[in-house]
PDB file of C-alpha atoms and ligand atoms in Angstrom:
ATOM      1  CA  MET A 919       0.000   0.000   0.000  1.00  0.00           C
ATOM      2  CA  ARG A 920       1.348   3.389  -0.988  1.00  0.00           C
ATOM      3  CA  SER A 921       0.644   6.923   0.086  1.00  0.00           C
ATOM      4  CA  LEU A 922       1.653  10.198  -1.569  1.00  0.00           C
ATOM      5  CA  ILE A 923       3.087  12.588   0.993  1.00  0.00           C
ATOM      6  CA  ASP A 924       5.882  14.311  -0.924  1.00  0.00           C
ATOM      7  CA  ILE A 925       6.196  14.746  -4.698  1.00  0.00           C
ATOM      8  CA  ILE A 926       9.552  12.951  -4.655  1.00  0.00           C
ATOM      9  CA  ASP A 927       7.789   9.828  -3.346  1.00  0.00           C
ATOM     10  CA  LEU A 928       7.118   9.407  -7.083  1.00  0.00           C
ATOM     11  CA  THR A 929       9.990   8.670  -9.481  1.00  0.00           C
ATOM     12  CA  VAL A 930      10.203  10.627 -12.730  1.00  0.00           C
ATOM     13  CA  GLU A 931       9.103   7.451 -14.533  1.00  0.00           C
ATOM     14  CA  GLU A 932       6.021   7.219 -12.323  1.00  0.00           C
ATOM     15  CA  ILE A 933       5.241  10.870 -13.030  1.00  0.00           C
ATOM     16  CA  ASP A 934       5.499  10.124 -16.758  1.00  0.00           C
ATOM     17  CA  GLU A 935       3.088   7.201 -16.291  1.00  0.00           C
ATOM     18  CA  LEU A 936       0.580   9.368 -14.390  1.00  0.00           C
ATOM     19  CA  ILE A 937       0.751  11.992 -17.113  1.00  0.00           C
ATOM     20  CA  ALA A 938       0.245   9.350 -19.809  1.00  0.00           C
ATOM     21  CA  THR A 939      -2.783   8.008 -17.919  1.00  0.00           C
ATOM     22  CA  ALA A 940      -4.210  11.518 -17.453  1.00  0.00           C
ATOM     23  CA  ASN A 941      -3.816  12.250 -21.155  1.00  0.00           C
ATOM     24  CA  ASP A 942      -5.544   8.954 -21.964  1.00  0.00           C
ATOM     25  CA  ILE A 943      -8.404   9.844 -19.586  1.00  0.00           C
ATOM     26  CA  ILE A 944      -8.780  13.199 -21.372  1.00  0.00           C
ATOM     27  CA  ALA A 945      -8.911  11.438 -24.751  1.00  0.00           C
ATOM     28  CA  ASN A 946     -11.091   8.461 -23.687  1.00  0.00           C
ATOM     29  CA  PRO A 947     -13.110   9.342 -20.564  1.00  0.00           C
ATOM     30  CA  ASP A 948     -15.658   6.539 -21.090  1.00  0.00           C
ATOM     31  CA  LYS A 949     -12.963   3.908 -20.700  1.00  0.00           C
ATOM     32  CA  TYR A 950     -12.491   5.024 -17.082  1.00  0.00           C
ATOM     33  CA  ALA A 951     -16.102   5.627 -16.046  1.00  0.00           C
ATOM     34  CA  GLU A 952     -16.444   2.416 -14.007  1.00  0.00           C
ATOM     35  CA  LYS A 953     -12.869   1.781 -12.918  1.00  0.00           C
ATOM     36  CA  CYS A 954     -13.483   2.601  -9.254  1.00  0.00           C
ATOM     37  CA  LYS A 955     -16.969   1.141  -8.926  1.00  0.00           C
ATOM     38  CA  ARG A 956     -17.717   0.383  -5.239  1.00  0.00           C
ATOM     39  CA  LYS A 957     -14.539   2.198  -4.115  1.00  0.00           C
ATOM     40  CA  LYS A 958     -14.764   5.140  -1.736  1.00  0.00           C
ATOM     41  CA  LEU A 959     -12.598   8.221  -1.346  1.00  0.00           C
ATOM     42  CA  ALA A 960     -12.673  10.193   1.900  1.00  0.00           C
ATOM     43  CA  THR A 961     -11.665  13.856   1.885  1.00  0.00           C
ATOM     44  CA  LEU A 962     -10.530  14.992   5.336  1.00  0.00           C
ATOM     45  CA  PHE A 963      -9.994  18.742   5.074  1.00  0.00           C
ATOM     46  CA  PHE A 964      -8.905  20.468   8.267  1.00  0.00           C
ATOM     47  CA  GLU A 965      -8.253  23.668   6.237  1.00  0.00           C
ATOM     48  CA  PRO A 966     -10.299  25.578   3.620  1.00  0.00           C
ATOM     49  CA  SER A 967     -10.288  24.449  -0.006  1.00  0.00           C
ATOM     50  CA  THR A 968     -12.343  24.732  -3.156  1.00  0.00           C
ATOM     51  CA  ARG A 969     -10.358  23.193  -6.019  1.00  0.00           C
ATOM     52  CA  THR A 970      -8.368  20.535  -4.272  1.00  0.00           C
ATOM     53  CA  ARG A 971     -11.234  18.954  -2.350  1.00  0.00           C
ATOM     54  CA  LEU A 972     -13.812  19.233  -5.121  1.00  0.00           C
ATOM     55  CA  SER A 973     -11.373  18.009  -7.772  1.00  0.00           C
ATOM     56  CA  PHE A 974     -10.612  14.919  -5.687  1.00  0.00           C
ATOM     57  CA  GLU A 975     -14.331  14.311  -5.302  1.00  0.00           C
ATOM     58  CA  ALA A 976     -15.045  14.960  -8.983  1.00  0.00           C
ATOM     59  CA  ALA A 977     -12.136  12.675  -9.901  1.00  0.00           C
ATOM     60  CA  MET A 978     -13.522   9.781  -7.832  1.00  0.00           C
ATOM     61  CA  LEU A 979     -17.075  10.324  -9.110  1.00  0.00           C
ATOM     62  CA  GLU A 980     -15.839  10.300 -12.730  1.00  0.00           C
ATOM     63  CA  LEU A 981     -14.144   6.982 -12.006  1.00  0.00           C
ATOM     64  CA  GLY A 982     -17.492   5.544 -10.874  1.00  0.00           C
ATOM     65  CA  GLY A 983     -16.617   5.610  -7.155  1.00  0.00           C
ATOM     66  CA  SER A 984     -18.205   7.441  -4.226  1.00  0.00           C
ATOM     67  CA  VAL A 985     -17.027  10.100  -1.823  1.00  0.00           C
ATOM     68  CA  LEU A 986     -17.462  11.007   1.834  1.00  0.00           C
ATOM     69  CA  GLY A 987     -15.686  13.352   4.222  1.00  0.00           C
ATOM     70  CA  PHE A 988     -15.626  16.712   5.924  1.00  0.00           C
ATOM     71  CA  SER A 989     -14.489  20.120   4.798  1.00  0.00           C
ATOM     72  CA  ALA A 990     -13.595  21.864   8.064  1.00  0.00           C
ATOM     73  CA  ALA A 991     -11.874  20.759  11.275  1.00  0.00           C
ATOM     74  CA  ASN A 992     -14.773  22.053  13.362  1.00  0.00           C
ATOM     75  CA  ASN A 993     -17.080  19.557  11.624  1.00  0.00           C
ATOM     76  CA  SER A 994     -14.963  16.621  12.794  1.00  0.00           C
ATOM     77  CA  SER A 995     -13.866  15.024  16.049  1.00  0.00           C
ATOM     78  CA  ALA A 996     -10.651  17.071  15.785  1.00  0.00           C
ATOM     79  CA  ALA A 997     -12.794  19.698  17.528  1.00  0.00           C
ATOM     80  CA  LYS A 998     -13.071  17.234  20.450  1.00  0.00           C
ATOM     81  CA  GLY A 999      -9.308  16.708  20.535  1.00  0.00           C
ATOM     82  CA  GLU A1000      -8.957  13.532  18.441  1.00  0.00           C
ATOM     83  CA  SER A1001      -5.500  12.920  16.910  1.00  0.00           C
ATOM     84  CA  VAL A1002      -5.074  12.620  13.129  1.00  0.00           C
ATOM     85  CA  SER A1003      -3.833   9.049  13.660  1.00  0.00           C
ATOM     86  CA  ASP A1004      -7.073   8.028  15.352  1.00  0.00           C
ATOM     87  CA  THR A1005      -9.108   9.902  12.746  1.00  0.00           C
ATOM     88  CA  VAL A1006      -7.520   8.035   9.827  1.00  0.00           C
ATOM     89  CA  ARG A1007      -7.696   4.662  11.596  1.00  0.00           C
ATOM     90  CA  THR A1008     -11.400   5.315  11.895  1.00  0.00           C
ATOM     91  CA  VAL A1009     -11.994   6.660   8.392  1.00  0.00           C
ATOM     92  CA  GLY A1010      -9.888   3.788   7.006  1.00  0.00           C
ATOM     93  CA  CYS A1011     -12.724   1.513   8.152  1.00  0.00           C
ATOM     94  CA  TYR A1012     -15.127   3.382   5.844  1.00  0.00           C
ATOM     95  CA  ALA A1013     -13.047   4.386   2.808  1.00  0.00           C
ATOM     96  CA  ASP A1014     -10.466   2.830   0.454  1.00  0.00           C
ATOM     97  CA  ILE A1015      -8.315   5.966   0.115  1.00  0.00           C
ATOM     98  CA  ILE A1016      -8.014   9.275   1.962  1.00  0.00           C
ATOM     99  CA  ALA A1017      -7.069  12.756   0.764  1.00  0.00           C
ATOM    100  CA  MET A1018      -6.066  14.923   3.724  1.00  0.00           C
ATOM    101  CA  ARG A1019      -5.339  18.644   4.081  1.00  0.00           C
ATOM    102  CA  HIS A1020      -4.038  19.881   7.409  1.00  0.00           C
ATOM    103  CA  PRO A1021      -2.617  23.175   8.750  1.00  0.00           C
ATOM    104  CA  LYS A1022       0.242  21.351  10.501  1.00  0.00           C
ATOM    105  CA  GLU A1023       3.321  20.462   8.481  1.00  0.00           C
ATOM    106  CA  GLY A1024       3.847  16.693   8.554  1.00  0.00           C
ATOM    107  CA  ALA A1025       0.309  15.760   9.686  1.00  0.00           C
ATOM    108  CA  PRO A1026      -0.484  13.668   6.565  1.00  0.00           C
ATOM    109  CA  MET A1027       2.852  11.888   6.976  1.00  0.00           C
ATOM    110  CA  ILE A1028       2.057  10.987  10.590  1.00  0.00           C
ATOM    111  CA  ALA A1029      -1.416   9.902   9.460  1.00  0.00           C
ATOM    112  CA  SER A1030       0.063   7.630   6.778  1.00  0.00           C
ATOM    113  CA  MET A1031       2.030   5.735   9.422  1.00  0.00           C
ATOM    114  CA  ARG A1032      -1.213   4.671  11.124  1.00  0.00           C
ATOM    115  CA  SER A1033      -3.630   4.524   8.241  1.00  0.00           C
ATOM    116  CA  PRO A1034      -4.930   1.197   6.933  1.00  0.00           C
ATOM    117  CA  VAL A1035      -5.515   2.822   3.503  1.00  0.00           C
ATOM    118  CA  PRO A1036      -3.409   5.102   1.245  1.00  0.00           C
ATOM    119  CA  ILE A1037      -3.150   8.748   2.323  1.00  0.00           C
ATOM    120  CA  ILE A1038      -2.765  11.575  -0.184  1.00  0.00           C
ATOM    121  CA  ASN A1039      -1.310  14.813   1.146  1.00  0.00           C
ATOM    122  CA  ALA A1040      -3.652  17.515  -0.151  1.00  0.00           C
ATOM    123  CA  GLY A1041      -1.546  20.281   1.428  1.00  0.00           C
ATOM    124  CA  ASP A1042       0.205  20.382   4.837  1.00  0.00           C
ATOM    125  CA  GLY A1043       0.677  23.862   6.283  1.00  0.00           C
ATOM    126  CA  GLY A1044       3.326  25.888   4.472  1.00  0.00           C
ATOM    127  CA  HIS A1045       5.222  22.725   3.551  1.00  0.00           C
ATOM    128  CA  ASN A1046       4.138  20.650   0.553  1.00  0.00           C
ATOM    129  CA  HIS A1047       1.280  20.165  -1.885  1.00  0.00           C
ATOM    130  CA  PRO A1048       2.226  17.271  -4.176  1.00  0.00           C
ATOM    131  CA  THR A1049      -1.066  16.894  -6.052  1.00  0.00           C
ATOM    132  CA  GLN A1050      -1.072  20.575  -7.042  1.00  0.00           C
ATOM    133  CA  THR A1051       2.385  19.901  -8.439  1.00  0.00           C
ATOM    134  CA  LEU A1052       0.998  16.984 -10.450  1.00  0.00           C
ATOM    135  CA  ALA A1053      -1.599  19.385 -11.903  1.00  0.00           C
ATOM    136  CA  ASP A1054       1.180  21.879 -12.635  1.00  0.00           C
ATOM    137  CA  LEU A1055       3.284  19.198 -14.320  1.00  0.00           C
ATOM    138  CA  LEU A1056       0.424  17.964 -16.505  1.00  0.00           C
ATOM    139  CA  THR A1057      -0.170  21.581 -17.542  1.00  0.00           C
ATOM    140  CA  ILE A1058       3.509  22.150 -18.352  1.00  0.00           C
ATOM    141  CA  GLN A1059       3.641  18.900 -20.313  1.00  0.00           C
ATOM    142  CA  ARG A1060       0.539  19.795 -22.350  1.00  0.00           C
ATOM    143  CA  GLU A1061       1.686  23.370 -22.963  1.00  0.00           C
ATOM    144  CA  LYS A1062       5.401  22.876 -23.468  1.00  0.00           C
ATOM    145  CA  GLY A1063       5.748  19.172 -24.340  1.00  0.00           C
ATOM    146  CA  ARG A1064       8.740  18.859 -22.010  1.00  0.00           C
ATOM    147  CA  PHE A1065      10.068  19.406 -18.486  1.00  0.00           C
ATOM    148  CA  ASP A1066      13.721  19.953 -19.357  1.00  0.00           C
ATOM    149  CA  HIS A1067      15.476  23.138 -20.438  1.00  0.00           C
ATOM    150  CA  LEU A1068      12.951  25.533 -18.997  1.00  0.00           C
ATOM    151  CA  THR A1069      13.457  28.824 -17.206  1.00  0.00           C
ATOM    152  CA  VAL A1070      10.820  28.844 -14.488  1.00  0.00           C
ATOM    153  CA  GLY A1071       9.871  32.077 -12.720  1.00  0.00           C
ATOM    154  CA  LEU A1072       8.270  31.636  -9.292  1.00  0.00           C
ATOM    155  CA  CYS A1073       6.666  34.847  -8.108  1.00  0.00           C
ATOM    156  CA  GLY A1074       5.022  35.977  -4.860  1.00  0.00           C
ATOM    157  CA  ASP A1075       4.997  34.184  -1.532  1.00  0.00           C
ATOM    158  CA  LEU A1076       7.814  31.694  -1.942  1.00  0.00           C
ATOM    159  CA  LYS A1077       8.237  31.314   1.808  1.00  0.00           C
ATOM    160  CA  PHE A1078       4.824  29.991   2.812  1.00  0.00           C
ATOM    161  CA  GLY A1079       3.637  28.858  -0.644  1.00  0.00           C
ATOM    162  CA  ARG A1080       3.599  25.072  -0.344  1.00  0.00           C
ATOM    163  CA  THR A1081       2.830  24.591  -4.038  1.00  0.00           C
ATOM    164  CA  VAL A1082       6.104  26.374  -4.871  1.00  0.00           C
ATOM    165  CA  HIS A1083       8.110  24.080  -2.603  1.00  0.00           C
ATOM    166  CA  SER A1084       6.728  20.911  -4.188  1.00  0.00           C
ATOM    167  CA  LEU A1085       7.111  22.313  -7.713  1.00  0.00           C
ATOM    168  CA  ILE A1086      10.793  23.160  -7.126  1.00  0.00           C
ATOM    169  CA  HIS A1087      11.422  19.624  -5.888  1.00  0.00           C
ATOM    170  CA  ALA A1088       9.658  18.112  -8.894  1.00  0.00           C
ATOM    171  CA  LEU A1089      11.311  20.251 -11.578  1.00  0.00           C
ATOM    172  CA  SER A1090      14.786  20.057 -10.020  1.00  0.00           C
ATOM    173  CA  ARG A1091      15.032  16.519 -11.352  1.00  0.00           C
ATOM    174  CA  TYR A1092      15.052  17.580 -15.020  1.00  0.00           C
ATOM    175  CA  GLU A1093      18.058  18.705 -17.003  1.00  0.00           C
ATOM    176  CA  GLY A1094      18.529  22.333 -17.914  1.00  0.00           C
ATOM    177  CA  VAL A1095      15.833  23.672 -15.587  1.00  0.00           C
ATOM    178  CA  GLN A1096      16.650  26.965 -13.920  1.00  0.00           C
ATOM    179  CA  PHE A1097      14.621  28.880 -11.396  1.00  0.00           C
ATOM    180  CA  VAL A1098      14.123  32.625 -11.150  1.00  0.00           C
ATOM    181  CA  MET A1099      12.706  33.324  -7.700  1.00  0.00           C
ATOM    182  CA  ILE A1100      10.844  36.624  -7.576  1.00  0.00           C
ATOM    183  CA  SER A1101       9.722  37.801  -4.143  1.00  0.00           C
ATOM    184  CA  PRO A1102      10.065  40.494  -1.510  1.00  0.00           C
ATOM    185  CA  ASP A1103      12.941  39.775   0.910  1.00  0.00           C
ATOM    186  CA  GLU A1104      10.515  38.693   3.632  1.00  0.00           C
ATOM    187  CA  LEU A1105       8.944  36.010   1.413  1.00  0.00           C
ATOM    188  CA  LYS A1106      11.996  34.320  -0.093  1.00  0.00           C
ATOM    189  CA  VAL A1107      12.248  30.555  -0.633  1.00  0.00           C
ATOM    190  CA  PRO A1108      13.122  28.833   2.681  1.00  0.00           C
ATOM    191  CA  GLU A1109      16.806  28.300   3.362  1.00  0.00           C
ATOM    192  CA  TYR A1110      16.516  24.477   3.427  1.00  0.00           C
ATOM    193  CA  ILE A1111      15.347  24.503  -0.202  1.00  0.00           C
ATOM    194  CA  ILE A1112      18.127  26.902  -1.245  1.00  0.00           C
ATOM    195  CA  GLN A1113      20.636  24.557   0.377  1.00  0.00           C
ATOM    196  CA  GLU A1114      19.228  21.606  -1.561  1.00  0.00           C
ATOM    197  CA  LEU A1115      19.525  23.526  -4.842  1.00  0.00           C
ATOM    198  CA  GLU A1116      23.109  24.505  -3.996  1.00  0.00           C
ATOM    199  CA  LYS A1117      23.984  20.915  -3.122  1.00  0.00           C
ATOM    200  CA  GLU A1118      22.549  19.584  -6.381  1.00  0.00           C
ATOM    201  CA  GLY A1119      24.117  22.391  -8.428  1.00  0.00           C
ATOM    202  CA  ILE A1120      20.724  23.507  -9.790  1.00  0.00           C
ATOM    203  CA  PRO A1121      20.899  27.043 -11.203  1.00  0.00           C
ATOM    204  CA  TYR A1122      18.701  29.682  -9.596  1.00  0.00           C
ATOM    205  CA  THR A1123      18.617  33.432  -9.130  1.00  0.00           C
ATOM    206  CA  GLU A1124      16.699  35.524  -6.615  1.00  0.00           C
ATOM    207  CA  THR A1125      15.299  38.943  -7.458  1.00  0.00           C
ATOM    208  CA  ARG A1126      12.669  41.404  -6.310  1.00  0.00           C
ATOM    209  CA  SER A1127      11.897  42.543  -9.845  1.00  0.00           C
ATOM    210  CA  LEU A1128       9.260  40.787 -11.936  1.00  0.00           C
ATOM    211  CA  GLU A1129       9.940  43.266 -14.775  1.00  0.00           C
ATOM    212  CA  GLU A1130      13.595  42.300 -14.891  1.00  0.00           C
ATOM    213  CA  ALA A1131      12.867  38.561 -14.920  1.00  0.00           C
ATOM    214  CA  MET A1132       9.971  38.651 -17.410  1.00  0.00           C
ATOM    215  CA  PRO A1133      11.828  38.446 -20.781  1.00  0.00           C
ATOM    216  CA  THR A1134      13.836  35.368 -19.699  1.00  0.00           C
ATOM    217  CA  LEU A1135      10.920  33.170 -18.611  1.00  0.00           C
ATOM    218  CA  ASP A1136       9.334  30.112 -20.256  1.00  0.00           C
ATOM    219  CA  ILE A1137       6.970  29.655 -17.309  1.00  0.00           C
ATOM    220  CA  LEU A1138       5.691  32.237 -14.860  1.00  0.00           C
ATOM    221  CA  TYR A1139       4.202  30.676 -11.725  1.00  0.00           C
ATOM    222  CA  MET A1140       2.294  33.361  -9.799  1.00  0.00           C
ATOM    223  CA  THR A1141       1.221  32.773  -6.196  1.00  0.00           C
ATOM    224  CA  ARG A1142      -1.006  34.338  -3.558  1.00  0.00           C
ATOM    225  CA  VAL A1143       0.498  35.855  -0.418  1.00  0.00           C
ATOM    226  CA  GLN A1144      -0.514  33.238   2.185  1.00  0.00           C
ATOM    227  CA  ARG A1145      -2.391  35.401   4.678  1.00  0.00           C
ATOM    228  CA  GLU A1146      -3.260  32.476   6.967  1.00  0.00           C
ATOM    229  CA  ARG A1147       0.427  31.774   7.685  1.00  0.00           C
ATOM    230  CA  PHE A1148       1.333  35.318   8.784  1.00  0.00           C
ATOM    231  CA  PHE A1149       1.918  36.145  12.428  1.00  0.00           C
ATOM    232  CA  ASN A1150       0.566  39.663  12.097  1.00  0.00           C
ATOM    233  CA  GLU A1151      -1.937  41.322   9.817  1.00  0.00           C
ATOM    234  CA  ALA A1152       0.189  44.475   9.309  1.00  0.00           C
ATOM    235  CA  ASP A1153       2.927  42.450   7.567  1.00  0.00           C
ATOM    236  CA  TYR A1154       0.329  40.794   5.357  1.00  0.00           C
ATOM    237  CA  ILE A1155      -1.190  44.139   4.375  1.00  0.00           C
ATOM    238  CA  ARG A1156       2.251  45.557   3.575  1.00  0.00           C
ATOM    239  CA  LEU A1157       3.208  42.589   1.376  1.00  0.00           C
ATOM    240  CA  LYS A1158      -0.053  41.419  -0.156  1.00  0.00           C
ATOM    241  CA  ASP A1159       0.115  43.472  -3.331  1.00  0.00           C
ATOM    242  CA  SER A1160       3.850  43.083  -3.968  1.00  0.00           C
ATOM    243  CA  TYR A1161       3.158  41.753  -7.473  1.00  0.00           C
ATOM    244  CA  ILE A1162       0.179  42.315  -9.700  1.00  0.00           C
ATOM    245  CA  LEU A1163       0.432  40.872 -13.186  1.00  0.00           C
ATOM    246  CA  THR A1164      -1.231  43.135 -15.745  1.00  0.00           C
ATOM    247  CA  PRO A1165      -1.265  42.997 -19.577  1.00  0.00           C
ATOM    248  CA  ASP A1166       1.333  45.809 -19.872  1.00  0.00           C
ATOM    249  CA  LYS A1167       3.826  43.833 -17.764  1.00  0.00           C
ATOM    250  CA  LEU A1168       3.545  40.997 -20.292  1.00  0.00           C
ATOM    251  CA  GLU A1169       4.746  43.174 -23.175  1.00  0.00           C
ATOM    252  CA  THR A1170       8.352  42.085 -22.662  1.00  0.00           C
ATOM    253  CA  ALA A1171       7.452  38.403 -22.129  1.00  0.00           C
ATOM    254  CA  LYS A1172       8.082  35.585 -24.598  1.00  0.00           C
ATOM    255  CA  LYS A1173       5.279  34.779 -27.000  1.00  0.00           C
ATOM    256  CA  GLU A1174       5.342  31.167 -25.771  1.00  0.00           C
ATOM    257  CA  LEU A1175       5.330  32.020 -22.056  1.00  0.00           C
ATOM    258  CA  SER A1176       2.931  29.904 -19.966  1.00  0.00           C
ATOM    259  CA  ILE A1177       1.369  31.685 -16.985  1.00  0.00           C
ATOM    260  CA  LEU A1178       0.383  29.356 -14.157  1.00  0.00           C
ATOM    261  CA  HIS A1179      -1.216  29.973 -10.756  1.00  0.00           C
ATOM    262  CA  PRO A1180      -2.461  27.267  -8.359  1.00  0.00           C
ATOM    263  CA  LEU A1181      -5.433  29.542  -7.490  1.00  0.00           C
ATOM    264  CA  PRO A1182      -7.212  30.999  -5.578  1.00  0.00           C
ATOM    265  CA  ARG A1183      -6.009  34.372  -6.815  1.00  0.00           C
ATOM    266  CA  VAL A1184      -6.578  37.509  -4.836  1.00  0.00           C
ATOM    267  CA  ASN A1185      -4.926  40.421  -6.663  1.00  0.00           C
ATOM    268  CA  GLU A1186      -1.819  38.804  -8.160  1.00  0.00           C
ATOM    269  CA  ILE A1187      -3.203  38.491 -11.679  1.00  0.00           C
ATOM    270  CA  SER A1188      -5.493  41.111 -13.121  1.00  0.00           C
ATOM    271  CA  VAL A1189      -8.611  39.609 -14.765  1.00  0.00           C
ATOM    272  CA  ALA A1190      -7.533  41.437 -17.930  1.00  0.00           C
ATOM    273  CA  VAL A1191      -4.779  38.794 -18.284  1.00  0.00           C
ATOM    274  CA  ASP A1192      -7.326  35.946 -18.406  1.00  0.00           C
ATOM    275  CA  ASP A1193      -7.947  36.360 -22.133  1.00  0.00           C
ATOM    276  CA  ASP A1194      -4.250  36.306 -23.002  1.00  0.00           C
ATOM    277  CA  PRO A1195      -3.486  32.997 -24.786  1.00  0.00           C
ATOM    278  CA  ARG A1196      -0.553  32.571 -22.412  1.00  0.00           C
ATOM    279  CA  ALA A1197      -2.839  32.343 -19.352  1.00  0.00           C
ATOM    280  CA  CYS A1198      -3.062  28.657 -18.359  1.00  0.00           C
ATOM    281  CA  TYR A1199      -4.480  28.786 -14.837  1.00  0.00           C
ATOM    282  CA  PHE A1200      -7.989  27.625 -15.660  1.00  0.00           C
ATOM    283  CA  LYS A1201      -6.627  24.805 -17.823  1.00  0.00           C
ATOM    284  CA  GLN A1202      -4.525  23.935 -14.777  1.00  0.00           C
ATOM    285  CA  VAL A1203      -7.735  23.532 -12.739  1.00  0.00           C
ATOM    286  CA  MET A1204      -9.141  21.062 -15.280  1.00  0.00           C
ATOM    287  CA  ASN A1205      -5.835  19.207 -15.464  1.00  0.00           C
ATOM    288  CA  GLY A1206      -5.922  18.887 -11.663  1.00  0.00           C
ATOM    289  CA  LYS A1207      -9.010  16.702 -11.891  1.00  0.00           C
ATOM    290  CA  TYR A1208      -7.559  14.411 -14.573  1.00  0.00           C
ATOM    291  CA  ILE A1209      -4.219  13.908 -12.865  1.00  0.00           C
ATOM    292  CA  ARG A1210      -5.988  13.148  -9.563  1.00  0.00           C
ATOM    293  CA  MET A1211      -8.018  10.490 -11.415  1.00  0.00           C
ATOM    294  CA  ALA A1212      -4.738   8.983 -12.604  1.00  0.00           C
ATOM    295  CA  LEU A1213      -3.302   9.131  -9.079  1.00  0.00           C
ATOM    296  CA  ILE A1214      -6.335   7.461  -7.484  1.00  0.00           C
ATOM    297  CA  LEU A1215      -6.074   4.620 -10.039  1.00  0.00           C
ATOM    298  CA  LYS A1216      -2.387   4.194  -9.264  1.00  0.00           C
ATOM    299  CA  LEU A1217      -2.654   4.207  -5.472  1.00  0.00           C
ATOM    300  CA  LEU A1218      -5.669   1.872  -5.527  1.00  0.00           C
ATOM    301  CA  GLU A1219      -3.763  -0.334  -7.980  1.00  0.00           C
ATOM    302  CA  VAL A1220      -6.672  -0.380 -10.412  1.00  0.00           C
ATOM    303  CA  ALA A1221      -5.525  -1.545 -13.836  1.00  0.00           C
TER     304      ALA A1221
HETATM  305  C1  LIG B1875      -3.044  26.361  -3.051  1.00  0.00           C
HETATM  306  C2  LIG B1875      -2.877  25.804  -1.659  1.00  0.00           C
HETATM  307  O1  LIG B1875      -3.857  25.403  -1.012  1.00  0.00           O
HETATM  308  O2  LIG B1875      -1.729  25.734  -1.230  1.00  0.00           O
HETATM  309  N1  LIG B1875      -4.349  26.175  -3.524  1.00  0.00           N
HETATM  310  C3  LIG B1875      -4.662  25.018  -4.190  1.00  0.00           C
HETATM  311  O3  LIG B1875      -4.673  23.962  -3.614  1.00  0.00           O
HETATM  312  N2  LIG B1875      -4.895  25.095  -5.499  1.00  0.00           N
HETATM  313  C4  LIG B1875      -2.552  27.753  -3.211  1.00  0.00           C
HETATM  314  C5  LIG B1875      -3.074  28.801  -2.306  1.00  0.00           C
HETATM  315  O4  LIG B1875      -3.940  28.570  -1.467  1.00  0.00           O
HETATM  316  O5  LIG B1875      -2.618  29.943  -2.462  1.00  0.00           O
END
């Protein structure tokens, strides 16, 4: 039995397989409509979500399975003081697979040690978010046709943005990838990730200027400033509008740039950018459902 806690739990070959399956699901959805008949997915969300939880549920329903779960900690026995280990041992009696989001870093990992069924980390605090990365990778593959030799701009809250951390880990494994990290000083990529990049000799630069980085980028990954992880509101207010992508800022960008965002957006991308052919963030949402279908099939070992 396998869980998915960190994106590097999957080899690059396994990621290729998931992407191939997702592309096959997109081309032949009927073939998959009954694959998870009588299987159940539980979504245990101790933190708010729209896309991640509903895409997991939509994914399982499109595979012919059923879903159960809760969408807030105060709707569960966590409010009574139950541990995540006891919660998953319980839910494992009702469901075949569990997707869990939790505000505490490492909670899904702890849960996976006690769970009788596979656990999928659907976001743990400011740490990791491997299934968003799978959605990002499927989008990059469909837009660019490759993962190697890409200059990837990561912009916004690189400190608390868990999707950024998982995406760096995933893309670091491909040749010729370089990162341009664009953030205010207070929201730079955590030191442990910088050390990993240094150790592996992966090229990266850090800058405060989106304008300066723009012409070099193949991918621009915008992120929201993660209000819920700030210790004080004044810092959030000061930093929240550090970057706002508008059509004029894209004038110096490559014609083939792909603009990604895990969503939800607040102010980081003006709605005027949505009609630009380079905007991929709503395709990314759709891809998130298909790649989660592929992941559920893999972890449930459904052929
Ligand atoms: C992200 C998350 O939860 O980390 N959202 C998502 O799952 N698509 C990004 C965010 O909340 O800013």
